[in-house]
PDB file of C-alpha atoms and ligand atoms in Angstrom:
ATOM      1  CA  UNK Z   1      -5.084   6.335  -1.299  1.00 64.00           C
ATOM      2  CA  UNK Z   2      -2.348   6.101  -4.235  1.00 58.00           C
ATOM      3  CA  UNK Z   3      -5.002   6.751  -6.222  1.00 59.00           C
ATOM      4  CA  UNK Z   4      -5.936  10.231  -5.246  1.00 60.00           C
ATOM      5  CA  UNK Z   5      -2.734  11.678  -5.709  1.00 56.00           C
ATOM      6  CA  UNK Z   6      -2.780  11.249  -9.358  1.00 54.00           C
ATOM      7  CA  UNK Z   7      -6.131  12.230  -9.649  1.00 59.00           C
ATOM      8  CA  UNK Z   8      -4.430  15.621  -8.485  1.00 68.00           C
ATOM      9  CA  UNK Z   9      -5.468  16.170  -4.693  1.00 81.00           C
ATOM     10  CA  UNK Z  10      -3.337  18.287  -2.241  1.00 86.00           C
ATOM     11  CA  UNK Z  11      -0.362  15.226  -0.897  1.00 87.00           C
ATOM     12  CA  UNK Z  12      -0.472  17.127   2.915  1.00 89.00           C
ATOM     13  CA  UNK Z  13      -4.615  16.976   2.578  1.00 92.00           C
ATOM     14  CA  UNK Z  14      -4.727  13.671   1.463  1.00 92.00           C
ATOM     15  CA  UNK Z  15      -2.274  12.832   4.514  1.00 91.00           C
ATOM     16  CA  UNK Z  16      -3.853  14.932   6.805  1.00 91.00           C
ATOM     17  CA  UNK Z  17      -7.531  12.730   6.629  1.00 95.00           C
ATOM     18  CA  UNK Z  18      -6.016   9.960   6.425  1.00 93.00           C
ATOM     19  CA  UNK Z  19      -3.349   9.876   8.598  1.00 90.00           C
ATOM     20  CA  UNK Z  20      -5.968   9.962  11.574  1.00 92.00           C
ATOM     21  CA  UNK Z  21      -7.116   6.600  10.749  1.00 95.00           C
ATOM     22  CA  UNK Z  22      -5.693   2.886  11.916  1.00 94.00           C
ATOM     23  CA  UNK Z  23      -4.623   2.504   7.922  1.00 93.00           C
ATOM     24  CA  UNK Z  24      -4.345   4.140   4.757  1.00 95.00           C
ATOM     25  CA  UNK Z  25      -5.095   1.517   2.110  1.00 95.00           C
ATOM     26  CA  UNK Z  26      -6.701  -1.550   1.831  1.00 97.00           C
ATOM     27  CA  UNK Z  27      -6.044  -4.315   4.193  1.00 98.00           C
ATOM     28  CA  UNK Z  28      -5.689  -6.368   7.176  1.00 98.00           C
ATOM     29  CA  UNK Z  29      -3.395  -7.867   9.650  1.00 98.00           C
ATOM     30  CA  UNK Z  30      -4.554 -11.395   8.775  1.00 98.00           C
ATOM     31  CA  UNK Z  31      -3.305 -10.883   5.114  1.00 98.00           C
ATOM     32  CA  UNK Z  32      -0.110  -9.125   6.136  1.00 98.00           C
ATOM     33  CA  UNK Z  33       0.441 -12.646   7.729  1.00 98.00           C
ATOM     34  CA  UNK Z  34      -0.460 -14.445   5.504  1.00 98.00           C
ATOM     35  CA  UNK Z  35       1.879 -13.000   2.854  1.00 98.00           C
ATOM     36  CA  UNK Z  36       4.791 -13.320   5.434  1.00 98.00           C
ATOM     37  CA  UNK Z  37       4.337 -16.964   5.391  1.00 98.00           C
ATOM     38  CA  UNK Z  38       5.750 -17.089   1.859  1.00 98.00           C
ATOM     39  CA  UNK Z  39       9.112 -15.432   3.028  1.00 97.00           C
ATOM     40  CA  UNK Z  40      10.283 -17.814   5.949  1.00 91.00           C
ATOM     41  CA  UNK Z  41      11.459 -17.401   9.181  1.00 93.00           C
ATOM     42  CA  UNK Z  42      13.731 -14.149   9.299  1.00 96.00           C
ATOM     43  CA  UNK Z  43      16.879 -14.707  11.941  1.00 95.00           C
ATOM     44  CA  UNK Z  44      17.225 -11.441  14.635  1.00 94.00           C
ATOM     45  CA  UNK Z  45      19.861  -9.848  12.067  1.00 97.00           C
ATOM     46  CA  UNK Z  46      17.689  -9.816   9.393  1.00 98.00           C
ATOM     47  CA  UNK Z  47      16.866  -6.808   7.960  1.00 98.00           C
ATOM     48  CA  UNK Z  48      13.417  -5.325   6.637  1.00 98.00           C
ATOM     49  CA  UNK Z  49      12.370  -2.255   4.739  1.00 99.00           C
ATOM     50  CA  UNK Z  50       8.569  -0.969   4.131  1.00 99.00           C
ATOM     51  CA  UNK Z  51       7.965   1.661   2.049  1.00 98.00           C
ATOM     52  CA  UNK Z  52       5.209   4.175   2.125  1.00 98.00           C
ATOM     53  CA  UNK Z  53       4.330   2.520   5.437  1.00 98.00           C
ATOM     54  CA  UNK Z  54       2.284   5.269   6.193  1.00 97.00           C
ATOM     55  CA  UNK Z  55       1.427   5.338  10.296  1.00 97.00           C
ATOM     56  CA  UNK Z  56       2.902   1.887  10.613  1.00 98.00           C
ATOM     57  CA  UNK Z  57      -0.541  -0.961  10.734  1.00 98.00           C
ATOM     58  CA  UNK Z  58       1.433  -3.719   9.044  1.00 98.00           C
ATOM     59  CA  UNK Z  59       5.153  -2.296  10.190  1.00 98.00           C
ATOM     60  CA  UNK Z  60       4.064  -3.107  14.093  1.00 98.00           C
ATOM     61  CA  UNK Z  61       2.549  -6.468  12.750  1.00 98.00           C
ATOM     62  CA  UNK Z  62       5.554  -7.395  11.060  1.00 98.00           C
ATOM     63  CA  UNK Z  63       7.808  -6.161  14.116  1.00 98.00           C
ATOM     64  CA  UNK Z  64       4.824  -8.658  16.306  1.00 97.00           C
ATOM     65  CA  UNK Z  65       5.615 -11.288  13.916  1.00 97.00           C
ATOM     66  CA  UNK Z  66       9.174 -11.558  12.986  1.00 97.00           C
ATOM     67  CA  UNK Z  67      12.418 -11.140  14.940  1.00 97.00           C
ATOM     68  CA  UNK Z  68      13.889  -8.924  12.223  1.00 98.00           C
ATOM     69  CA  UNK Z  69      14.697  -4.865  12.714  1.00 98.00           C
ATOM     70  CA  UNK Z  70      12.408  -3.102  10.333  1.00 98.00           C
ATOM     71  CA  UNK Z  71      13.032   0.846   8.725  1.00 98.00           C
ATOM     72  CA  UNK Z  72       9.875   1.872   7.347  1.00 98.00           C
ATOM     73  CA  UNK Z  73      10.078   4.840   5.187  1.00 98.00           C
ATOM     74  CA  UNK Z  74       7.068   7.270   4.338  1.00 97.00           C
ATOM     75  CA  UNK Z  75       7.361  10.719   2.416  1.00 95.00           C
ATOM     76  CA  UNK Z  76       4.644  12.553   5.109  1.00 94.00           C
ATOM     77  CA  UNK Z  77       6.534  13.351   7.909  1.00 95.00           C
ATOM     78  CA  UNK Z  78       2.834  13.298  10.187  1.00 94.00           C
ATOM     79  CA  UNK Z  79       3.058   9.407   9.736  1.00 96.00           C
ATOM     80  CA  UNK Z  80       6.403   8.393  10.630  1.00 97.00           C
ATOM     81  CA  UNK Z  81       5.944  10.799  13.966  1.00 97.00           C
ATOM     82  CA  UNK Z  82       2.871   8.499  14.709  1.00 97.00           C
ATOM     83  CA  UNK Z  83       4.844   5.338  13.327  1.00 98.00           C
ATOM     84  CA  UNK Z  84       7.692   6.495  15.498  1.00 98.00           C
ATOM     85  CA  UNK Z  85       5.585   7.171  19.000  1.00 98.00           C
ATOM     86  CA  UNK Z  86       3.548   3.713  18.042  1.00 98.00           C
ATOM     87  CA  UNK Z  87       6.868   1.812  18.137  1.00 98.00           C
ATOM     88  CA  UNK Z  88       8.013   3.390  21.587  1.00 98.00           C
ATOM     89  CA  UNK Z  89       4.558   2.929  23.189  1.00 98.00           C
ATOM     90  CA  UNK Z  90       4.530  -1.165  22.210  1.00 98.00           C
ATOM     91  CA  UNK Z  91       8.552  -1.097  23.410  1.00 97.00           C
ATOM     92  CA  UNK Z  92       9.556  -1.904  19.774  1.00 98.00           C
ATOM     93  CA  UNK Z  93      11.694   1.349  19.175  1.00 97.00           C
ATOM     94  CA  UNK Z  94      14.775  -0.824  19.082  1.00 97.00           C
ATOM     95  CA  UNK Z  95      13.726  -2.665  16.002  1.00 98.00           C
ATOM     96  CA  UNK Z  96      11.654  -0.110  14.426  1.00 98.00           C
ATOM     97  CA  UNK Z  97      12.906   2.592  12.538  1.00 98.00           C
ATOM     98  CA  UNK Z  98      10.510   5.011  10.924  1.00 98.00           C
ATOM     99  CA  UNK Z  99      12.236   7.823   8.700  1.00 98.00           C
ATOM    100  CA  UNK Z 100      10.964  10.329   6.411  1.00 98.00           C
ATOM    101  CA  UNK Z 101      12.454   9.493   2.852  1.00 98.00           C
ATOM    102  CA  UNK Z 102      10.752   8.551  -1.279  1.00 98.00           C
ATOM    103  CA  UNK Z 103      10.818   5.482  -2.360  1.00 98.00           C
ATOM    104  CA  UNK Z 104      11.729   6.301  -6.155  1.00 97.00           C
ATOM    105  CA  UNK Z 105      15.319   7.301  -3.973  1.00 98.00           C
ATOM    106  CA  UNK Z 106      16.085   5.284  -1.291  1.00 98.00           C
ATOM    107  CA  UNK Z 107      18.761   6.167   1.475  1.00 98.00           C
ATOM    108  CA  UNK Z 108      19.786   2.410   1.764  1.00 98.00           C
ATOM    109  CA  UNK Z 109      23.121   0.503   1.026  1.00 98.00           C
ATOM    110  CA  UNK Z 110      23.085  -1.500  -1.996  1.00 98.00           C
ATOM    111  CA  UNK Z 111      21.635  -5.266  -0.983  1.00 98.00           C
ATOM    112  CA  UNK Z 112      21.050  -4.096   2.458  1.00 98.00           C
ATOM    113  CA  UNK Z 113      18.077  -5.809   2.717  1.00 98.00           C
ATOM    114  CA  UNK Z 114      16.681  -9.480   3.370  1.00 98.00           C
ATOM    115  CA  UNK Z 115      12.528  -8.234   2.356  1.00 98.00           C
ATOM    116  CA  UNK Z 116      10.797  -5.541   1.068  1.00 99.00           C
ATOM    117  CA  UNK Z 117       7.655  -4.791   2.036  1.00 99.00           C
ATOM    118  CA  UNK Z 118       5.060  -2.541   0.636  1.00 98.00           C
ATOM    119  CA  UNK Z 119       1.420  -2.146   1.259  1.00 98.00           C
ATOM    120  CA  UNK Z 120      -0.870   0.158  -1.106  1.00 97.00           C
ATOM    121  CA  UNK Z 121       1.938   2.702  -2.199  1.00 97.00           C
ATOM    122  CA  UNK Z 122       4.071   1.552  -5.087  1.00 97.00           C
ATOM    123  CA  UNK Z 123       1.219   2.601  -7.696  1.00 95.00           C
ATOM    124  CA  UNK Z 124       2.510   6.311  -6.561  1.00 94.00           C
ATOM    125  CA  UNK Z 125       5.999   5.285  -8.488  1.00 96.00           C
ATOM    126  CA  UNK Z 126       4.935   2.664 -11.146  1.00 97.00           C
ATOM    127  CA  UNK Z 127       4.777  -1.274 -10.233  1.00 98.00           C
ATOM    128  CA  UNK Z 128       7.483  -1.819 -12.406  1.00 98.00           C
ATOM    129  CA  UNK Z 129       9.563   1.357 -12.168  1.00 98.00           C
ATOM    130  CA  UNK Z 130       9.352   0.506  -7.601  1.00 98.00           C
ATOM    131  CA  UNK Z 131      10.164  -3.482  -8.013  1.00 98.00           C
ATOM    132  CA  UNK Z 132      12.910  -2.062 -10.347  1.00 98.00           C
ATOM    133  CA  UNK Z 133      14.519   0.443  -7.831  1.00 98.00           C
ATOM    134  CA  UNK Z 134      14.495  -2.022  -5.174  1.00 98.00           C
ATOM    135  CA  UNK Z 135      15.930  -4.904  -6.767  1.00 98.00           C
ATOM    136  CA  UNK Z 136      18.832  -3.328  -5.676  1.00 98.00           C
ATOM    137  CA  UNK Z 137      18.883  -2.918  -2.103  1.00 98.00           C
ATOM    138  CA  UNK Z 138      17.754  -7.112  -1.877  1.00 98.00           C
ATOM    139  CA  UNK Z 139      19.806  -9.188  -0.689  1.00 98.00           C
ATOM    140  CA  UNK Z 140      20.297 -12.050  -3.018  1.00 97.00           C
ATOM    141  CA  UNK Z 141      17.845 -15.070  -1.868  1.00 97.00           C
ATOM    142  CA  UNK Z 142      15.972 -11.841  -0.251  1.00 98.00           C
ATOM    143  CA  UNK Z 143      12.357 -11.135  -0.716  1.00 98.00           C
ATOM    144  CA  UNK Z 144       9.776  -8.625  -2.175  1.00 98.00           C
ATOM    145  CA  UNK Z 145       6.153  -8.414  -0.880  1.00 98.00           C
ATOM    146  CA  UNK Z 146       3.541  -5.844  -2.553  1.00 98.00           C
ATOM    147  CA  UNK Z 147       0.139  -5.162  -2.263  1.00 98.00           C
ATOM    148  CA  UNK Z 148      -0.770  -3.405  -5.787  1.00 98.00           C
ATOM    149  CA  UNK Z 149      -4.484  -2.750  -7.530  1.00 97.00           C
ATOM    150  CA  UNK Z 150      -4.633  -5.024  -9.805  1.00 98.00           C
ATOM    151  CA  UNK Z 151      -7.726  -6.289 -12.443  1.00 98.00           C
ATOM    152  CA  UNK Z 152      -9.433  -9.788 -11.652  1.00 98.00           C
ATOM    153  CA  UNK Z 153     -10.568 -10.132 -15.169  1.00 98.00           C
ATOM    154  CA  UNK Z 154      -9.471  -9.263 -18.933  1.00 97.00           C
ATOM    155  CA  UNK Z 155     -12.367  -7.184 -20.066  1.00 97.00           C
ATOM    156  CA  UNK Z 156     -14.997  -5.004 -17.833  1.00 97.00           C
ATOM    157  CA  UNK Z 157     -16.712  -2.146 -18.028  1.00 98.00           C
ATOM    158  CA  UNK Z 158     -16.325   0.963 -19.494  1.00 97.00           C
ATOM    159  CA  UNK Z 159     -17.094   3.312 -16.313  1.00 97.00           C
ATOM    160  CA  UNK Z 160     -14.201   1.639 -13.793  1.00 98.00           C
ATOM    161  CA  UNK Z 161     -11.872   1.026 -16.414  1.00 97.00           C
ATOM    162  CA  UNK Z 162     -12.192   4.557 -17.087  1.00 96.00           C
ATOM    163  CA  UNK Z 163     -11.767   5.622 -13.316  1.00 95.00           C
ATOM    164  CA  UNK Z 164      -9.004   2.978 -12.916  1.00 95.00           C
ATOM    165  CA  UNK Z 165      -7.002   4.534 -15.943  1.00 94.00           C
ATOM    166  CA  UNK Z 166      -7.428   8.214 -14.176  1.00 92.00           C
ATOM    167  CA  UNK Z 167      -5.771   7.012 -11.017  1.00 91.00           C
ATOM    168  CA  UNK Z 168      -3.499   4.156 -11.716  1.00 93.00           C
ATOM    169  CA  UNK Z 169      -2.645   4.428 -15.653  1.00 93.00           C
ATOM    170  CA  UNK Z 170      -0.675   1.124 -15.451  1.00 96.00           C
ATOM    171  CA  UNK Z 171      -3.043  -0.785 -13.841  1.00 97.00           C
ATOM    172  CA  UNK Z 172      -2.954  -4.375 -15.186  1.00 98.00           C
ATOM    173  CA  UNK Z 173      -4.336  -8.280 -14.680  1.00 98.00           C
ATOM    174  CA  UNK Z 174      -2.770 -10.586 -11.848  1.00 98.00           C
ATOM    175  CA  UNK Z 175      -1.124 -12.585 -15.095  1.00 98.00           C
ATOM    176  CA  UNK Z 176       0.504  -9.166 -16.304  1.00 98.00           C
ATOM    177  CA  UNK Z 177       1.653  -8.095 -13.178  1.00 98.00           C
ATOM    178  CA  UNK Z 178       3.302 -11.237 -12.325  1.00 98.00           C
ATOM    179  CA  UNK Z 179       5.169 -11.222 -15.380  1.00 98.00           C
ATOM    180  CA  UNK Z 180       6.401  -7.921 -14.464  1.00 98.00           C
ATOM    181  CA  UNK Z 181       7.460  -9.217 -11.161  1.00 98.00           C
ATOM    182  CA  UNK Z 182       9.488 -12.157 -13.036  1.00 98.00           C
ATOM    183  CA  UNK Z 183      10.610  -9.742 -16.081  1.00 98.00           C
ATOM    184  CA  UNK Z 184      12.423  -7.432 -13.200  1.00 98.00           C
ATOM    185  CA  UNK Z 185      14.246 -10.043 -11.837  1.00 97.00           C
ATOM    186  CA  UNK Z 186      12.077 -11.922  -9.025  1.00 98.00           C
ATOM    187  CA  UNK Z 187      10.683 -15.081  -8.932  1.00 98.00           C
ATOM    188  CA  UNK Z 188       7.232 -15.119  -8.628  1.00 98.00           C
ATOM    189  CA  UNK Z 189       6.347 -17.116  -5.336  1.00 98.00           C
ATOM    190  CA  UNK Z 190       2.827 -15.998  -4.999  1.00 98.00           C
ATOM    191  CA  UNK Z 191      -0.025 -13.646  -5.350  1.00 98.00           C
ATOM    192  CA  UNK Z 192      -3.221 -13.687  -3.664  1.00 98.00           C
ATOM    193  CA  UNK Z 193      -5.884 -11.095  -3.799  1.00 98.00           C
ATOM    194  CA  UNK Z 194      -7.368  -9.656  -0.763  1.00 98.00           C
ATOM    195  CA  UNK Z 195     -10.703 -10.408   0.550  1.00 98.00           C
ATOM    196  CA  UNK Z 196     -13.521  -7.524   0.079  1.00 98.00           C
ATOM    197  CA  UNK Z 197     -13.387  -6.881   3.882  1.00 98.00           C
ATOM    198  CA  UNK Z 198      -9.791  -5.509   3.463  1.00 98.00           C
ATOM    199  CA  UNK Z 199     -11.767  -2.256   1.722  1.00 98.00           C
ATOM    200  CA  UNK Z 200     -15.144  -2.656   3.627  1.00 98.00           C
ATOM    201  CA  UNK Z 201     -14.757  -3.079   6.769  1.00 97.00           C
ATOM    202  CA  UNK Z 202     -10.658  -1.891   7.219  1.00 97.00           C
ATOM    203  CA  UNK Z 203     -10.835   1.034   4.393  1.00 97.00           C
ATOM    204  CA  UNK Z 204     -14.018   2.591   3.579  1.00 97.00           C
ATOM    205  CA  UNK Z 205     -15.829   2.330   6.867  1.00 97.00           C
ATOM    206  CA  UNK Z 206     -13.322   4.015   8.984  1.00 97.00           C
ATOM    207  CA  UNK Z 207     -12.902   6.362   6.254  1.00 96.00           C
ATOM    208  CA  UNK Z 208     -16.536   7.295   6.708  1.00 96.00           C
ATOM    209  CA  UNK Z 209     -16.625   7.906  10.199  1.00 95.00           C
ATOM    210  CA  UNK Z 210     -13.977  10.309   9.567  1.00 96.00           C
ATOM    211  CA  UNK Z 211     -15.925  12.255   6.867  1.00 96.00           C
ATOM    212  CA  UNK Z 212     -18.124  14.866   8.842  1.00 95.00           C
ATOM    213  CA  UNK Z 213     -15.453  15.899  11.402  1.00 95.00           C
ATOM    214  CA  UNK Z 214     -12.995  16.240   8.502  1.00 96.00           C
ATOM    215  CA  UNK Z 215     -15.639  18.387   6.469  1.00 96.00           C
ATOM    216  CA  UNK Z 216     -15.851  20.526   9.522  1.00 96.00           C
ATOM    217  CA  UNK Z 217     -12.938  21.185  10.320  1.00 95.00           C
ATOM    218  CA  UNK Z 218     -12.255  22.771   6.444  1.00 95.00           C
ATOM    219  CA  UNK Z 219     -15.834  24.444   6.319  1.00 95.00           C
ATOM    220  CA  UNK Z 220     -15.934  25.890   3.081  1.00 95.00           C
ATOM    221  CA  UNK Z 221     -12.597  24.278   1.662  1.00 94.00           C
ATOM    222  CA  UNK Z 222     -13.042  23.724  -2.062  1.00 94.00           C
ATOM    223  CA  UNK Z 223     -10.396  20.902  -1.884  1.00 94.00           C
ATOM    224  CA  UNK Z 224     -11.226  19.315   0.980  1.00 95.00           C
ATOM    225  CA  UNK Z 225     -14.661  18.788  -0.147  1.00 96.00           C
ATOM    226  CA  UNK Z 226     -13.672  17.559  -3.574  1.00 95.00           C
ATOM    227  CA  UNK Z 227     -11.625  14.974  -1.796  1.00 95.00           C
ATOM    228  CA  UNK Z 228     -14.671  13.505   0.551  1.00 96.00           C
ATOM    229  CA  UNK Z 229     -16.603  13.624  -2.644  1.00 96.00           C
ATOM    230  CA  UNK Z 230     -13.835  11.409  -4.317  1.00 95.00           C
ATOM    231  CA  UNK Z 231     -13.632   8.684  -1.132  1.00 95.00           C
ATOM    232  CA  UNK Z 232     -17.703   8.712  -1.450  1.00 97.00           C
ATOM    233  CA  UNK Z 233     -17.093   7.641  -4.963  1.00 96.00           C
ATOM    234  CA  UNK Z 234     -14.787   4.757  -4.662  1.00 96.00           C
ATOM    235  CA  UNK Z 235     -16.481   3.529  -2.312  1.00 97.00           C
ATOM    236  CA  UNK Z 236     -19.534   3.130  -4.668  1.00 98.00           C
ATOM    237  CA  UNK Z 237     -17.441   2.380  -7.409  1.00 98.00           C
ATOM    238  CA  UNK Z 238     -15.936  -0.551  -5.255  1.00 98.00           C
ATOM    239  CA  UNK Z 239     -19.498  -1.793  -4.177  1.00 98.00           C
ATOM    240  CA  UNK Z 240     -20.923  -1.866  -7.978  1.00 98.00           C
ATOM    241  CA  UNK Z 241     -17.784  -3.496  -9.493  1.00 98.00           C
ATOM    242  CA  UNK Z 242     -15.965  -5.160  -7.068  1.00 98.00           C
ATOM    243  CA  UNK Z 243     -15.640  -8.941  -9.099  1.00 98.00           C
ATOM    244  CA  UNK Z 244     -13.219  -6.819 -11.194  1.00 98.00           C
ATOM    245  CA  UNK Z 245     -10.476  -5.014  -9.310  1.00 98.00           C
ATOM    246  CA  UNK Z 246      -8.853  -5.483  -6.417  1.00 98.00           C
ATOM    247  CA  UNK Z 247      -5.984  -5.632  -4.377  1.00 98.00           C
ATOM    248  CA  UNK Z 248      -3.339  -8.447  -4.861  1.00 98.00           C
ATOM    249  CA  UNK Z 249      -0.112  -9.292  -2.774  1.00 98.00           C
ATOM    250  CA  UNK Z 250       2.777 -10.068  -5.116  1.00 99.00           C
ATOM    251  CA  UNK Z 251       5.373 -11.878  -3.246  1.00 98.00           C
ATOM    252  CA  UNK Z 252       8.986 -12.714  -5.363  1.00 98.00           C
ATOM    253  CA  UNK Z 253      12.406 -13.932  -4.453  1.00 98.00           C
ATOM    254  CA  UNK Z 254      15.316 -12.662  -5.706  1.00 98.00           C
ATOM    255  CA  UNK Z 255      17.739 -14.727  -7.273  1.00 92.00           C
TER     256      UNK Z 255
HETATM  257  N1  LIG A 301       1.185   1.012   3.905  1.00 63.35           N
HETATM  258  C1  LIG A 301       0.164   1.846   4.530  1.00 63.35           C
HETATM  259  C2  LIG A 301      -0.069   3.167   3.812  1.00 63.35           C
HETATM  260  C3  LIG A 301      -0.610   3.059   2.412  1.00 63.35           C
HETATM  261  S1  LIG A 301      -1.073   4.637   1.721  1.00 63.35           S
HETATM  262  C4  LIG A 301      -1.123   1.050   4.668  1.00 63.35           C
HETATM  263  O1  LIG A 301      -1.318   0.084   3.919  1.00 63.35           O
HETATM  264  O2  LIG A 301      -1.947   1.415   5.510  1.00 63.35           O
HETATM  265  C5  LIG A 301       0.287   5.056   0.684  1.00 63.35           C
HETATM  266  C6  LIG A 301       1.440   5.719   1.445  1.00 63.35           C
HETATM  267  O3  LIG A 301       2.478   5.953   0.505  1.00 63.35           O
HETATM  268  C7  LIG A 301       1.101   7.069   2.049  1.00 63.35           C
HETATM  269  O4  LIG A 301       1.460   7.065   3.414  1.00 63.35           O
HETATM  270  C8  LIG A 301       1.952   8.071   1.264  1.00 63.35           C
HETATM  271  O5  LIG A 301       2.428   9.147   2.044  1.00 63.35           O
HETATM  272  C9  LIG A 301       3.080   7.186   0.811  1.00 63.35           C
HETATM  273  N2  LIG A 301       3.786   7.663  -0.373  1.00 63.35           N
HETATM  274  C10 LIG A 301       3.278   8.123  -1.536  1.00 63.35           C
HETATM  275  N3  LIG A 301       4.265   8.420  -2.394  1.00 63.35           N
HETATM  276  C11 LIG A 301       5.429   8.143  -1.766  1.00 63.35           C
HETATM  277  C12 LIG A 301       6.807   8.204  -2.141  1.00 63.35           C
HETATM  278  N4  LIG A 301       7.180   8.627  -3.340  1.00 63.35           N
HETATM  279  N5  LIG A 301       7.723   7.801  -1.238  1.00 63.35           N
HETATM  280  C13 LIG A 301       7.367   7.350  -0.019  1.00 63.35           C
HETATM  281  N6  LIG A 301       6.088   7.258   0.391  1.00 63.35           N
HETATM  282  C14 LIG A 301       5.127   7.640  -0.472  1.00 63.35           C
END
């Protein structure tokens, strides 16, 4: 959903469609695992942060799968209200923290941190200009987990690198993006890409089930209809040319 706001659609629209669904990016609570792996067991005073965490998916599977206390931070205040009443409703309000805040300026104490998380948002400030900002609130030996759009190979063609450049103008190959993650001071532990269900069956198909009621709801809204017409669309993009972009999870250590 990064992607839309650079292609210029209305932030509380955007929020308000998708805000109703389970997630707002691509994928799962398998890979969210997965990626955790990497980072170790986290003792009960660790500390995490994920930003843009949107309504919370992989904050409550984090909180389910660590014994760490987690602030997740979102801009749209809609989000961390649902984060907020998710938390209380699975008794995890004591270690989950859901505040309204941007994460090119984060309300946090320097090295405050033992991981930062981030799933499907840090294209909205740069990959490079996010990992940069929150070097800083790691804790040294801490770690940094991303999800990020990344290309699967060097060249391809000229129609999704096109619509790529529109929404993400950095977008760049696993290799580039890992030297990124080195160049601003992690070590690069690992990156994996996600599988296609992460967008099919987590992504686009809820998205779709969404689409009439949304449409109805803002009858004869310009905007709103330009947006369904732009989910449509990357959802066929993502069908025809999915062997060369995806998502990746970038996971570093800071030294
Ligand atoms: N992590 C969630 C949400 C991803 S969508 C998931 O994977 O399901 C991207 C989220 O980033 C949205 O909730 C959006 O509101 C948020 N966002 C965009 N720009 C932001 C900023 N500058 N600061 C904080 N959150 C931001």
């Amino acid at each position: 959903m990064e992607e839309m706001q650079s292609n210029g659609f209305d932030f509380t629209l955007i929020n308000e469609f998708f805000a109703e669904l389970e997630r707002q990016g691509p994928g799962s609570a398998e890979e969210t695992i997965r990626a955790l792996r990497f980072v170790g067991t986290l003792a009960s005073d660790a500390k995490i942060a994920d930003l843009g965490c949107g309504t919370g998916f992989q904050t409550m599977v984090l909180a389910q799968n660590t014994a760490a206390s987690i602030t997740a931070l979102d801009l749209y205040a809609g989000s961390i209200d649902k984060l907020n009443a998710t938390a209380a409703t699975r008794g995890l309000q004591d270690r989950v923290k859901g505040i309204v805040g941007s994460m090119d300026a984060l309300p946090f104490q320097k090295e405050e941190f033992d991981l930062i998380w981030s799933e499907g948002a840090i294209g909205s400030i740069g990959f490079a200009k996010g990992l940069q900002h929150w070097h800083g609130f790691l804790k040294k030996n801490g770690y940094i987990a991303v999800t990020y759009e990344s290309w699967f190979t060097n060249e391809r063609p000229a129609e999704i690198e096109q619509w790529w450049l529109d929404a993400v103008p950095e977008i760049a190959t696993i290799a580039d993006n890992i030297a990124i993650l080195q160049k601003t001071g992690y070590v690069p532990v690992a990156a994996f890409t996600l599988p296609e269900s992460c967008w099919l069956d987590n992504y686009f198909l809820p998205q779709k089930a969404r689409h009439a009621d949304f449409l109805q709801t803002h009858a004869g809204n310009k905007a709103a209809e330009d947006l369904v017409a732009f989910m449509r669309r990357e959802a066929e993009l993502y069908l025809q040319y999915k062997q060369y972009y995806g998502y990746v999870f970038y996971i570093g250590k800071k030294i």
